[in-house]
Coordinates of C-alpha atoms in Angstrom, one line a residue:
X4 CA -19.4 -59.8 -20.1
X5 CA -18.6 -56.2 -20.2
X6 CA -19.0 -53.0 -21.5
X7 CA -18.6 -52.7 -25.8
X8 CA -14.3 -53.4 -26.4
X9 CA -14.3 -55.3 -30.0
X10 CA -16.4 -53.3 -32.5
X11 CA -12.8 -52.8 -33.9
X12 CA -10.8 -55.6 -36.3
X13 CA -7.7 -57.0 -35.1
X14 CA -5.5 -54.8 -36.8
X15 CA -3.1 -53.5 -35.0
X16 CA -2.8 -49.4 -35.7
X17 CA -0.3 -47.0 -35.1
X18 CA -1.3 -45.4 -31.4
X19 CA 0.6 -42.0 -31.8
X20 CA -0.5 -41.3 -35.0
X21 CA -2.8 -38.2 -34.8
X22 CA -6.3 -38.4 -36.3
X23 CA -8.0 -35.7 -38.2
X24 CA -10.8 -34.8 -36.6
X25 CA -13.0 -32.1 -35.0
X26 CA -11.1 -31.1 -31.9
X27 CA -9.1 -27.8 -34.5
X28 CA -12.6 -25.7 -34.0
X29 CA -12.3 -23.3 -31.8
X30 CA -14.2 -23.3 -29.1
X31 CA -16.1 -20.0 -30.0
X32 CA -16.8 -22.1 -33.2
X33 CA -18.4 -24.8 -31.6
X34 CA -20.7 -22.5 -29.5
X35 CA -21.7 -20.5 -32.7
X36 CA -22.7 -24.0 -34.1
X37 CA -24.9 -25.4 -31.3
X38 CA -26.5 -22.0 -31.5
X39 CA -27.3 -22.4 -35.0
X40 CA -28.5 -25.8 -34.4
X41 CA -29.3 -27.4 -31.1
X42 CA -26.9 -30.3 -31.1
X43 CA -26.0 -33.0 -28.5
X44 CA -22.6 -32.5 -28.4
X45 CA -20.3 -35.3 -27.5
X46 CA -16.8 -35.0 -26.6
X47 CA -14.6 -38.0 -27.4
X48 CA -11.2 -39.1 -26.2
X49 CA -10.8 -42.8 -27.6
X50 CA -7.6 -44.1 -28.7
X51 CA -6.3 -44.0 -32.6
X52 CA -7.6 -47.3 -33.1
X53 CA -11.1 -46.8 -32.0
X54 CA -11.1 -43.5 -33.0
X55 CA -10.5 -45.1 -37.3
X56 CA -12.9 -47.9 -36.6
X57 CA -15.7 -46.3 -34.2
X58 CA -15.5 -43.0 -36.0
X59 CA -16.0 -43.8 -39.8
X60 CA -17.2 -40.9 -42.4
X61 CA -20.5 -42.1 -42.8
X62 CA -21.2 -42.7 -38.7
X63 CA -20.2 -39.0 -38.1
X64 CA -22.6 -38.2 -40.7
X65 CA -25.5 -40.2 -39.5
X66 CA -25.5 -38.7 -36.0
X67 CA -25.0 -35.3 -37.9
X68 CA -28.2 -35.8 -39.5
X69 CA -29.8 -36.9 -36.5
X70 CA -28.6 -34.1 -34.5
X71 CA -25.3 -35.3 -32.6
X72 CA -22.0 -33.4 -33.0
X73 CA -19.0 -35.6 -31.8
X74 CA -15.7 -33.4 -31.2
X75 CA -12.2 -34.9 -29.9
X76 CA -11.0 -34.5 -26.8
X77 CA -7.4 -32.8 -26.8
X78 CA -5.6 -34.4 -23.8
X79 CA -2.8 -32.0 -24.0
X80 CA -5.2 -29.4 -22.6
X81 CA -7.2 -28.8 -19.5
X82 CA -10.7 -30.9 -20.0
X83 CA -13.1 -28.0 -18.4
X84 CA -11.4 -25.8 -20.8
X85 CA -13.1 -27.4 -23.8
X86 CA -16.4 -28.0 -24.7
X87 CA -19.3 -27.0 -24.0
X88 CA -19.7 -30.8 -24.0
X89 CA -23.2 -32.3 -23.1
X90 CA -21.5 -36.2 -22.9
X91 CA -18.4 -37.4 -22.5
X92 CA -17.5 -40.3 -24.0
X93 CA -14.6 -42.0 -23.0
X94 CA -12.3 -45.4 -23.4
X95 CA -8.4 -44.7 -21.9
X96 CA -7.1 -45.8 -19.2
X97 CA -4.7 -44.6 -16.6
X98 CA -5.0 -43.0 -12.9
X99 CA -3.9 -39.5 -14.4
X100 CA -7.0 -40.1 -16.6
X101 CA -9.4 -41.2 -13.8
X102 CA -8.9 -38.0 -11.7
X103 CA -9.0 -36.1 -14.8
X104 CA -12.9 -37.2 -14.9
X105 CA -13.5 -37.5 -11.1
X106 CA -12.6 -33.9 -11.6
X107 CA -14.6 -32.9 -14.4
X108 CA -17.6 -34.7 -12.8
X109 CA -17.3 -32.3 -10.0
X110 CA -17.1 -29.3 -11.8
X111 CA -19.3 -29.9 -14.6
X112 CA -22.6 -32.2 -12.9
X113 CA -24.9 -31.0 -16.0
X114 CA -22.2 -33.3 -17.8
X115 CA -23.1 -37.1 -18.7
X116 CA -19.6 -39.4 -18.3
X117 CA -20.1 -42.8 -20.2
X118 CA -18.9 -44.3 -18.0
X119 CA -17.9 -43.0 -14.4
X120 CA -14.2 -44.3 -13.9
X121 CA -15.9 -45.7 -10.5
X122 CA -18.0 -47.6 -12.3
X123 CA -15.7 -49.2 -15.1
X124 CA -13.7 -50.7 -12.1
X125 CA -16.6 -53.1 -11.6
X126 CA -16.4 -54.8 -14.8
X127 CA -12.6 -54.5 -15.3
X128 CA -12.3 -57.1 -13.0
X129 CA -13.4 -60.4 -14.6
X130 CA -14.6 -61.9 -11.1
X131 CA -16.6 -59.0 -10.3
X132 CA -18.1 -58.9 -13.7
X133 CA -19.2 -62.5 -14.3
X134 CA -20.4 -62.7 -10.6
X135 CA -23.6 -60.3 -12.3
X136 CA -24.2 -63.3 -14.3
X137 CA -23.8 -66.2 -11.5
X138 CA -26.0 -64.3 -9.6
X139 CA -28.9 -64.1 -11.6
X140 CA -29.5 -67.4 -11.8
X141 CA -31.5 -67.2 -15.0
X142 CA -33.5 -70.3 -16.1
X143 CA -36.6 -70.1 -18.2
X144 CA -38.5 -72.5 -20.9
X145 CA -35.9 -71.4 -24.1
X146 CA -33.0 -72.4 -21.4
X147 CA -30.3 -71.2 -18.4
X148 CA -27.6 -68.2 -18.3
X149 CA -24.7 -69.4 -16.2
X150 CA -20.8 -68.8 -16.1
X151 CA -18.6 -71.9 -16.5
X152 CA -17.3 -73.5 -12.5
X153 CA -13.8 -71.3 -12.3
X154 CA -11.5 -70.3 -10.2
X155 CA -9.3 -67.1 -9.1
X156 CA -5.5 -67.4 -8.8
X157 CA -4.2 -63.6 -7.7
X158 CA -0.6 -64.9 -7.7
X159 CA 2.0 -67.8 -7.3
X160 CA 1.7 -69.8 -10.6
X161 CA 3.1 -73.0 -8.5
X162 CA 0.1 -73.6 -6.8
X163 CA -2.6 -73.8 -9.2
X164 CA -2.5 -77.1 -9.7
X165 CA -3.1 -77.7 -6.0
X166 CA -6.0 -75.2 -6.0
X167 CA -7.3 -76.7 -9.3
X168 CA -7.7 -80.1 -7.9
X169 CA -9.0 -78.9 -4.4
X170 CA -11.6 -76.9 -6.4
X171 CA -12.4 -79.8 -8.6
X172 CA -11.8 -78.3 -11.8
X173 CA -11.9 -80.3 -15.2
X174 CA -9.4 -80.3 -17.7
X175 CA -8.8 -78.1 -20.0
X176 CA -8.9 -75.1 -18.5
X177 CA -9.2 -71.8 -20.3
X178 CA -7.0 -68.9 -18.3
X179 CA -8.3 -65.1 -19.0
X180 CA -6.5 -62.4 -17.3
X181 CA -8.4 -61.4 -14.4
X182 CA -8.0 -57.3 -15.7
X183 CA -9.8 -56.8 -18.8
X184 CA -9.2 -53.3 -19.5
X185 CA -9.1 -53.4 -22.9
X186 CA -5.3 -53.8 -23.8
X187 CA -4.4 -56.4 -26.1
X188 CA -2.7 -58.6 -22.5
X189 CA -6.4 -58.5 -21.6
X190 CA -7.4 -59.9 -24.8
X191 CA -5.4 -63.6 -24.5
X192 CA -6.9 -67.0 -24.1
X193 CA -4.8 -69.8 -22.9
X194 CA -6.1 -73.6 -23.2
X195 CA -4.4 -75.8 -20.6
X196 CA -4.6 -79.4 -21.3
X197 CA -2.8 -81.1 -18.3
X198 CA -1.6 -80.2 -14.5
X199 CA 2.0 -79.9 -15.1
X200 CA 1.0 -76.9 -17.8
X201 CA -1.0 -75.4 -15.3
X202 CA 2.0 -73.4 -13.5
X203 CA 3.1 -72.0 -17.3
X204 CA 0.4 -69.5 -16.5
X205 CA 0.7 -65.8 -15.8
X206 CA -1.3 -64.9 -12.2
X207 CA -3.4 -62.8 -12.0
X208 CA -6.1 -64.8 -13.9
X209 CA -9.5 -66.6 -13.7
X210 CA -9.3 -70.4 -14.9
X211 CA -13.2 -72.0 -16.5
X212 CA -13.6 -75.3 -17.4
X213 CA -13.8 -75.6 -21.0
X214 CA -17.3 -76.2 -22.6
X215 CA -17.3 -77.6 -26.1
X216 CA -19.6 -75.2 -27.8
X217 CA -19.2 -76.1 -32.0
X218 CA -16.3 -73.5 -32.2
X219 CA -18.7 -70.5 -32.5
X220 CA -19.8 -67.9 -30.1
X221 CA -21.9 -65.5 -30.5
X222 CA -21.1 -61.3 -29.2
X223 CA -24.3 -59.9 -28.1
X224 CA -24.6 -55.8 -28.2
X225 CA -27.4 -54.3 -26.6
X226 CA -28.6 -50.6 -26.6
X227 CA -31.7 -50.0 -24.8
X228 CA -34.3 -52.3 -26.1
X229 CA -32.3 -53.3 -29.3
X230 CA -30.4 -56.6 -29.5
X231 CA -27.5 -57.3 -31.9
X232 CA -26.3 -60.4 -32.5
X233 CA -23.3 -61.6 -34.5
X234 CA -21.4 -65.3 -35.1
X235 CA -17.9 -65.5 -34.8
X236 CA -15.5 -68.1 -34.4
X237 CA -14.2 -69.3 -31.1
X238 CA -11.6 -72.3 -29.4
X239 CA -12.2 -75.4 -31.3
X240 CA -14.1 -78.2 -29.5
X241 CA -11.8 -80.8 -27.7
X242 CA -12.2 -84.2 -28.5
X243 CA -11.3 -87.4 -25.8
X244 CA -8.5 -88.4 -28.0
X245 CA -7.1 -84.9 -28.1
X246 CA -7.4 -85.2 -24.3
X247 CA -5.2 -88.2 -23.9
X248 CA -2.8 -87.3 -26.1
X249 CA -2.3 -83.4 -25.9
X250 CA -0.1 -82.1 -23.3
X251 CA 0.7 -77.9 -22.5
X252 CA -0.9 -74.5 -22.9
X253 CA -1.9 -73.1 -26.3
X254 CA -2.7 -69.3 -26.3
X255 CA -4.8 -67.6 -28.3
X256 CA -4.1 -63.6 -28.9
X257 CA -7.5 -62.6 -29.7
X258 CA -10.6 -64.8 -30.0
X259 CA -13.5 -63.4 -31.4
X260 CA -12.4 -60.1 -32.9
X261 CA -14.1 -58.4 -36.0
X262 CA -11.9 -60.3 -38.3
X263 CA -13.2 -63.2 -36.9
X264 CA -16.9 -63.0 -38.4
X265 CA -18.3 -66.2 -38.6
X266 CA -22.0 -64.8 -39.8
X267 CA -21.3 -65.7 -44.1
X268 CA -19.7 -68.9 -43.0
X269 CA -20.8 -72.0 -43.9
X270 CA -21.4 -73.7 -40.6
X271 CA -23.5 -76.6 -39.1
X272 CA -27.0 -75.8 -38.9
X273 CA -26.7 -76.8 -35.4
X274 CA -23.7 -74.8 -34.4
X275 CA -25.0 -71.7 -36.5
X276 CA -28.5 -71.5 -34.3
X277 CA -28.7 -68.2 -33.2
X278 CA -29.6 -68.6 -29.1
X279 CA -33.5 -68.4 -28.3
X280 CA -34.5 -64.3 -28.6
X281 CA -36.4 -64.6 -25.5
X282 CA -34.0 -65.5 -23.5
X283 CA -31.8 -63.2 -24.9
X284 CA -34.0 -60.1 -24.1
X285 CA -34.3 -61.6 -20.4
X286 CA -30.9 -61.6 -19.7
X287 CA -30.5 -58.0 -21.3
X288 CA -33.2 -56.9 -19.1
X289 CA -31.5 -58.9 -16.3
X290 CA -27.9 -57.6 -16.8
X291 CA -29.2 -53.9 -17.8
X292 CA -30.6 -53.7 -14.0
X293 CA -27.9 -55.2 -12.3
X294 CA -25.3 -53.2 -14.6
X295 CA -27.6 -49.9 -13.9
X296 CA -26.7 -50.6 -9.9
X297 CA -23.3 -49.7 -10.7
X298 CA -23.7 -46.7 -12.9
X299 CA -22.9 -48.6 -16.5
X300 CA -25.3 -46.5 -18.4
X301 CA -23.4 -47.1 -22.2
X302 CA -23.5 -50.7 -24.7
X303 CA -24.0 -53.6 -23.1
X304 CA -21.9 -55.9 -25.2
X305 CA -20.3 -59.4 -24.2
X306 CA -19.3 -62.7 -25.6
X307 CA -21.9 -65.8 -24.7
X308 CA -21.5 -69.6 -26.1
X309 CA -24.0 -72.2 -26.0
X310 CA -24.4 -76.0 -26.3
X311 CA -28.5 -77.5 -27.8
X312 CA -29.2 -80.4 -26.0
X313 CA -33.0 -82.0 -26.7
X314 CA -33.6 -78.0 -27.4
X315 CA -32.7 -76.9 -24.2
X316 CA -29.9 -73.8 -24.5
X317 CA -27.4 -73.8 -21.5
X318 CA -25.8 -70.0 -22.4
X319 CA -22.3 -69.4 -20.9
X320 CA -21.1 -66.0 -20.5

């Protein structure tokens, strides 16, 4: 789980190239305009990439229509110089940039930050975030919300195979990097099939058992009461034969990315079965209050797999 990281393909873009966008208007400008028209002004400072898939022609249009101005952030000048901004929206990375907007927060309260710095820590830490989910302990009629049995491994690669088989883990094992703060290190899978493989992996991390799940997963996007939901293709299923015969760890750069799409696919009714939509808005209300707790006000958007037995849904986040 986490807050929205993938509405962008796999492409990788050139960082430093400069997009064209609103952040040339002068100030003055931009206070003539809202006085013309009452906008919500939101001020942006996203990367290149998000900035060419987030901010597309027709978007920037849309929100124009409906009353929202979005204007780029220049980081090469002071933040409180710009503006007036009414929200900040934000997804960079750094300490310089945190106290940038632990300052700005100060000085400008009328100001809404999506999200506070403070509060991104939370889910930028993958044992933090998917402790929400364990403790919700969500079970109703449609099924149960739960996070796979895993394990944390801060450091020293030797010794997680000891702690693997004091902990009872079951091969394979999938190993995410315990930061997910959006950079494409964040983003990699690795499937470890045996012990010896086990100390090939790079600590910090959290290792999950591995739950065959039809090679689909569905990414769930939430804003306010709406739910979005969207197929895409996941690790394959392991078989017992693969098992006894498939030794090492197999990475995977970037499961579940926009290129990805699994919804026009021709898949296996059974695998294709979009999870129960009550449950689903349960454990959107469920994570929405829990996530509220610690400030996350934007998308709710993570990544959740299921397996159908006798039409029971056991969702793992």
């Amino acid at each position: 789980m986490r807050l929205e990281e993938e509405f962008s393909h796999c492409d990788n873009y050139d960082e430093e190239e400069e997009p064209k966008t609103m952040s040339q208007c002068s100030i003055g400008a931009l206070q003539q305009q809202q006085q013309q028209q009452k906008f919500v002004v939101v001020g942006y400072a996203l990367t290149s990439k998000k900035i060419k898939s987030f901010l597309q022609p027709k978007f920037e249009g849309l929100a124009r229509n409906k009353g929202i101005l979005f204007v780029a952030i220049d980081q090469n000048r002071p933040l409180s110089d710009q503006g007036p901004f009414d929200i900040v929206l934000h997804k960079l990375t750094g300490k310089e940039w945190r106290q940038i907007l632990e300052d700005y927060r100060q000085t400008h309260p009328e100001v809404t930050v999506l999200d506070p710095p403070d509060a991104i820590q939370h889910l930028h830490n993958r044992q933090s975030m998917l402790q929400c989910v364990a403790d919700m302990n969500l079970s109703t009629s449609y099924g149960r919300v739960g996070v796979p049995r895993q394990l944390v491994i801060k450091k020293d690669a030797s010794s997680i195979a000891d702690a693997v088989d004091k902990a009872g883990l079951i091969l394979p094992l999938v190993a995410k990097p315990l930061v997910a703060d959006g950079s494409a290190k964040s983003h990699e899978l690795s499937l470890a099939y045996d012990q010896y493989s086990l100390q090939k992996l790079e600590p910090p991390l959290v290792l999950q058992e591995f739950v065959n799940h039809g090679g689909v997963l569905f990414k769930v996007y939430i804003v306010g009461e709406a739910i979005k939901v969207v197929r895409r293709f996941s690790l394959p299923d392991v078989t017992k034969r693969e098992l006894s015969k498939v030794t090492g760890v197999f990475r995977f750069p970037r499961v579940s990315c926009a290129a990805a799409s699994a919804d026009d696919a021709d898949l296996d009714p059974s695998v294709a079965e979009l999870p129960p939509r009550p449950l689903l808005e349960r454990l959107a209300k469920e994570l929405r209050w829990r996530l509220v707790a610690f400030k996350i006000l934007t998308i709710i958007s993570f990544r959740t797999y299921y397996t159908n037995l006798w039409n029971n849904f056991d969702i793992f986040i």
